[in-house]
CSV table of C-alpha atoms in Angstrom, one decimal:
chain,number,residue,atom,x,y,z
A,1,MET,CA,128.3,92.9,81.2
A,2,ARG,CA,124.9,92.9,82.8
A,3,GLY,CA,126.0,91.0,85.9
A,4,THR,CA,123.9,90.9,89.1
A,5,LYS,CA,121.2,93.4,89.0
A,6,ARG,CA,118.5,95.0,91.1
A,7,CYS,CA,119.2,93.3,94.4
A,8,ARG,CA,117.3,95.8,96.6
A,9,ARG,CA,117.2,95.2,100.3
A,10,LYS,CA,113.9,94.2,101.9
A,11,ARG,CA,112.4,96.4,104.5
A,12,SER,CA,110.4,95.4,107.5
A,13,GLU,CA,106.9,96.8,107.9
A,14,ASP,CA,108.1,97.9,111.3
A,15,GLY,CA,111.3,99.5,110.0
A,16,PRO,CA,112.3,103.1,109.7
A,17,ILE,CA,109.6,105.8,109.2
A,18,ARG,CA,108.6,106.2,105.6
A,19,ILE,CA,108.8,109.7,104.2
A,20,ILE,CA,106.4,109.7,101.1
A,21,THR,CA,102.7,109.4,101.8
A,22,GLU,CA,100.3,107.6,99.5
A,23,LYS,CA,98.7,110.9,98.5
A,24,LYS,CA,102.1,112.4,97.6
A,25,ALA,CA,103.1,109.3,95.7
A,26,ASP,CA,99.9,109.5,93.6
A,27,ARG,CA,100.6,113.1,92.9
A,28,ILE,CA,104.2,112.4,91.8
A,29,ILE,CA,102.9,109.6,89.4
A,30,GLU,CA,100.4,112.1,88.0
A,31,ASP,CA,103.0,114.8,87.6
A,32,TYR,CA,105.3,112.6,85.6
A,33,SER,CA,102.6,110.6,83.8
A,34,SER,CA,103.2,112.4,80.5
A,35,TYR,CA,106.9,111.4,80.4
A,36,THR,CA,106.4,107.8,81.7
A,37,ASP,CA,103.5,107.3,79.2
A,38,ARG,CA,105.6,108.5,76.3
A,39,MET,CA,108.7,106.5,77.2
A,40,SER,CA,106.7,103.3,77.9
A,41,LEU,CA,104.9,103.5,74.6
A,42,LYS,CA,108.2,104.1,72.9
A,43,TYR,CA,109.4,100.8,74.3
A,44,GLY,CA,106.1,98.9,73.8
A,45,ILE,CA,105.3,98.3,77.4
A,46,ASP,CA,102.1,99.3,79.3
A,47,PRO,CA,102.8,102.6,81.2
A,48,ALA,CA,101.0,101.1,84.2
A,49,ALA,CA,104.0,98.7,84.7
A,50,ILE,CA,106.6,101.4,85.5
A,51,LYS,CA,104.0,103.4,87.5
A,52,ALA,CA,103.3,100.3,89.6
A,53,VAL,CA,107.0,99.8,90.3
A,54,THR,CA,107.4,103.4,91.2
A,55,LEU,CA,104.4,103.4,93.6
A,56,LYS,CA,105.7,100.3,95.3
A,57,GLU,CA,109.2,101.7,95.7
A,58,MET,CA,108.0,105.1,96.9
A,59,SER,CA,105.9,103.5,99.5
A,60,GLU,CA,109.0,102.0,101.1
A,61,ILE,CA,111.4,105.0,101.0
A,62,ASN,CA,112.4,105.9,104.6
A,63,VAL,CA,115.0,107.7,106.6
A,64,ALA,CA,117.4,104.8,106.1
A,65,ASP,CA,117.4,105.6,102.4
A,66,VAL,CA,118.2,109.2,103.1
A,67,LEU,CA,121.2,108.2,105.3
A,68,ALA,CA,122.4,105.7,102.6
A,69,ASP,CA,122.4,108.5,100.0
A,70,LEU,CA,124.4,110.8,102.4
A,71,LEU,CA,127.0,108.0,102.9
A,72,VAL,CA,127.4,107.6,99.2
A,73,ARG,CA,128.2,111.3,98.9
A,74,LEU,CA,130.6,111.1,101.9
A,75,ASN,CA,132.4,108.1,100.5
A,76,HIS,CA,132.9,109.7,97.1
A,77,LEU,CA,134.3,112.8,98.7
A,78,ILE,CA,136.8,110.7,100.7
A,79,TYR,CA,137.6,108.8,97.5
A,80,SER,CA,138.2,112.0,95.6
A,81,LEU,CA,140.4,113.5,98.2
A,82,GLY,CA,142.5,110.3,98.2
A,83,GLY,CA,143.2,110.7,94.5
A,84,LYS,CA,142.5,108.7,91.4
A,85,LYS,CA,145.0,105.9,92.4
A,86,GLN,CA,142.4,104.7,95.0
A,87,ARG,CA,140.6,103.0,92.2
A,88,ALA,CA,138.8,100.1,94.0
A,89,PRO,CA,137.1,100.2,97.4
A,90,ARG,CA,138.4,97.9,100.0
A,91,LYS,CA,136.6,94.6,100.5
A,92,LYS,CA,136.3,95.1,104.2
A,93,LYS,CA,132.6,95.5,105.2
A,94,SER,CA,131.6,98.5,107.1
A,95,LEU,CA,128.3,100.3,107.7
A,96,LEU,CA,130.1,103.6,106.8
A,97,VAL,CA,131.6,102.3,103.5
A,98,LYS,CA,128.9,102.7,100.9
A,99,ARG,CA,129.7,103.3,97.2
A,100,ASP,CA,126.2,103.0,95.8
A,101,SER,CA,122.6,103.3,97.0
A,102,SER,CA,119.1,102.9,95.7
A,103,THR,CA,118.0,106.4,95.0
A,104,GLY,CA,115.3,108.6,93.5
A,105,TYR,CA,111.6,107.8,93.1
A,106,CYS,CA,112.2,104.4,91.5
A,107,GLN,CA,114.9,103.5,94.1
A,108,ILE,CA,117.4,102.2,91.6
A,109,PHE,CA,121.1,101.6,92.3
A,110,ALA,CA,123.5,103.4,90.0
A,111,ARG,CA,125.2,100.1,88.9
A,112,VAL,CA,121.8,98.7,88.1
A,113,ALA,CA,120.9,101.8,86.1
A,114,LEU,CA,124.3,101.7,84.3
A,115,ASN,CA,123.8,98.1,83.3
A,116,ALA,CA,120.2,98.9,82.2
A,117,LEU,CA,121.5,101.8,80.0
A,118,ASN,CA,124.1,99.6,78.4
A,119,TYR,CA,121.5,96.9,77.8
A,120,GLY,CA,119.2,99.4,76.1
A,121,CYS,CA,122.0,100.6,73.9
A,122,LEU,CA,123.1,97.1,72.9
A,123,ARG,CA,119.5,96.3,72.0
A,124,GLY,CA,119.3,99.4,69.8
A,125,MET,CA,116.5,100.8,72.1
A,126,THR,CA,118.3,104.0,73.1
A,127,THR,CA,121.7,105.7,73.0
A,128,TYR,CA,123.8,107.6,75.6
A,129,GLY,CA,122.8,110.8,73.8
A,130,ASP,CA,119.1,110.0,73.8
A,131,ALA,CA,119.4,109.3,77.6
A,132,GLY,CA,121.2,112.6,78.1
A,133,VAL,CA,124.5,110.9,79.1
A,134,ASP,CA,127.4,113.2,78.0
A,135,LYS,CA,129.9,110.4,77.7
A,136,PRO,CA,131.4,108.4,74.7
A,137,GLU,CA,128.9,105.7,73.6
A,138,GLY,CA,129.4,102.5,75.6
A,139,SER,CA,132.2,103.9,77.7
A,140,LEU,CA,130.6,103.6,81.2
A,141,GLU,CA,131.6,100.6,83.2
A,142,PRO,CA,129.9,99.3,86.4
A,143,SER,CA,133.4,98.5,87.8
A,144,SER,CA,134.4,102.1,87.7
A,145,PHE,CA,133.5,104.1,90.9
A,146,ASP,CA,133.7,107.3,88.9
A,147,ASP,CA,131.3,106.0,86.3
A,148,VAL,CA,128.9,104.7,88.9
A,149,PHE,CA,128.9,108.0,90.8
A,150,TYR,CA,128.3,109.9,87.6
A,151,ILE,CA,125.2,107.8,87.0
A,152,TRP,CA,124.2,108.0,90.7
A,153,LYS,CA,124.3,111.8,90.6
A,154,ARG,CA,122.1,111.8,87.4
A,155,LEU,CA,119.6,109.5,89.1
A,156,ARG,CA,119.4,111.9,92.1
A,157,ARG,CA,119.2,115.1,90.2
A,158,ASP,CA,117.2,114.2,87.0
A,159,ARG,CA,113.9,112.6,87.8
A,160,ASN,CA,113.1,111.8,84.2
A,161,PHE,CA,116.5,110.0,83.9
A,162,ASN,CA,115.6,108.0,87.1
A,163,PHE,CA,112.3,106.9,85.5
A,164,HIS,CA,114.0,106.2,82.2
A,165,MET,CA,116.7,103.9,83.7
A,166,ALA,CA,114.1,102.2,85.9
A,167,LEU,CA,112.0,101.5,82.8
A,168,LEU,CA,115.0,100.0,80.9
A,169,ASN,CA,115.8,97.9,84.0
A,170,LEU,CA,112.2,96.6,84.1
A,171,ILE,CA,112.3,95.7,80.4
A,172,SER,CA,115.6,93.9,80.8
A,173,ALA,CA,114.1,92.1,83.8
A,174,GLY,CA,111.2,91.0,81.6
A,175,GLU,CA,113.5,89.7,78.9
A,176,GLU,CA,115.6,87.8,81.4
A,177,THR,CA,112.8,86.1,83.3
A,178,VAL,CA,110.3,85.6,80.4
A,179,GLY,CA,112.6,85.2,77.5
A,180,HIS,CA,111.3,88.0,75.3
A,181,THR,CA,109.9,91.6,75.4
A,182,ARG,CA,106.6,91.1,73.6
A,183,PHE,CA,104.8,92.5,76.6
A,184,GLY,CA,101.4,92.1,75.0
A,185,GLU,CA,101.9,88.4,75.3
A,186,TYR,CA,102.8,88.4,79.0
A,187,GLY,CA,100.5,86.6,81.3
A,188,GLU,CA,99.9,87.2,85.0
A,189,ASP,CA,102.9,85.1,86.2
A,190,ASP,CA,105.1,86.7,83.5
A,191,MET,CA,104.3,90.1,84.9
A,192,LYS,CA,104.9,89.0,88.5
A,193,ARG,CA,108.3,87.5,87.5
A,194,MET,CA,109.3,90.7,85.8
A,195,PHE,CA,108.4,92.8,88.8
A,196,SER,CA,110.1,90.4,91.1
A,197,ARG,CA,113.3,90.5,89.1
A,198,TYR,CA,113.3,94.3,89.1
A,199,ASN,CA,113.6,94.1,92.9
A,200,ALA,CA,115.9,91.1,93.4
A,201,ASN,CA,118.3,88.7,91.7
A,202,THR,CA,115.6,86.0,91.2
A,203,ARG,CA,113.5,84.3,88.6
A,204,ASN,CA,110.9,83.3,91.1
A,205,ILE,CA,107.7,85.2,92.0
A,206,THR,CA,108.3,87.0,95.3
A,207,SER,CA,106.0,88.9,97.6
A,208,TYR,CA,107.3,92.1,96.0
A,209,GLY,CA,106.2,90.8,92.6
A,210,GLU,CA,102.8,89.9,93.9
A,211,GLU,CA,102.2,93.3,95.6
A,212,THR,CA,103.5,95.2,92.6
A,213,TYR,CA,101.2,93.2,90.3
A,214,ARG,CA,98.2,94.2,92.5
A,215,ILE,CA,99.2,97.8,92.1
A,216,TYR,CA,99.5,97.3,88.4
A,217,LYS,CA,96.0,95.8,88.1
A,218,LYS,CA,94.6,98.7,90.2
A,219,LEU,CA,96.2,101.3,87.9
A,220,ARG,CA,94.8,99.5,84.8
A,221,GLY,CA,91.4,99.5,86.4
A,222,GLU,CA,91.5,103.2,87.2
A,223,ARG,CA,92.3,103.9,83.6
A,224,ARG,CA,89.4,102.0,82.1
């Protein structure tokens, strides 16, 4: 059910212009700190972990992400006009065919978020109702374009939902790479593997994991 997760594209330092400044990112983290702290403590993970991921992701949001989001909207409109019988997108690759995109402050794909939500429900950590998902419990499927687009719209419009799904995704990444979610027992490499897995389908420590861990340590230092 969980399948391939995260799988975010890497961006070059010389790529498209980024649109969130460091100052703005810090302000966003502060604005949503009450919510992220409360949800992190509920799940037994240091709030600095999801904040570090969010800061890392926001630092890389650029105009290419904005265009990707627009293409998702356009493709869903085309899909809707074609009728419900057009259930599965064609396999043919095209820059203009985009059914999902990493979106919101945490830059999470809808399929990833949907898998993370179902993971949290299976573990008894949350429910569709608690997450504000107005659908029958366990009914959303990552293979359904309608279900994916439903989650995508929620991720775009509801920033708390975006943080919540990213947090569940981070927790599932920790369980997958470390083998448990007793985060108080995580060492440095465990944290780096968890951060790396959030970003890509890997169990190795990546440069993303290294950089996010540095942000995490900085946030913990600022709080002491």
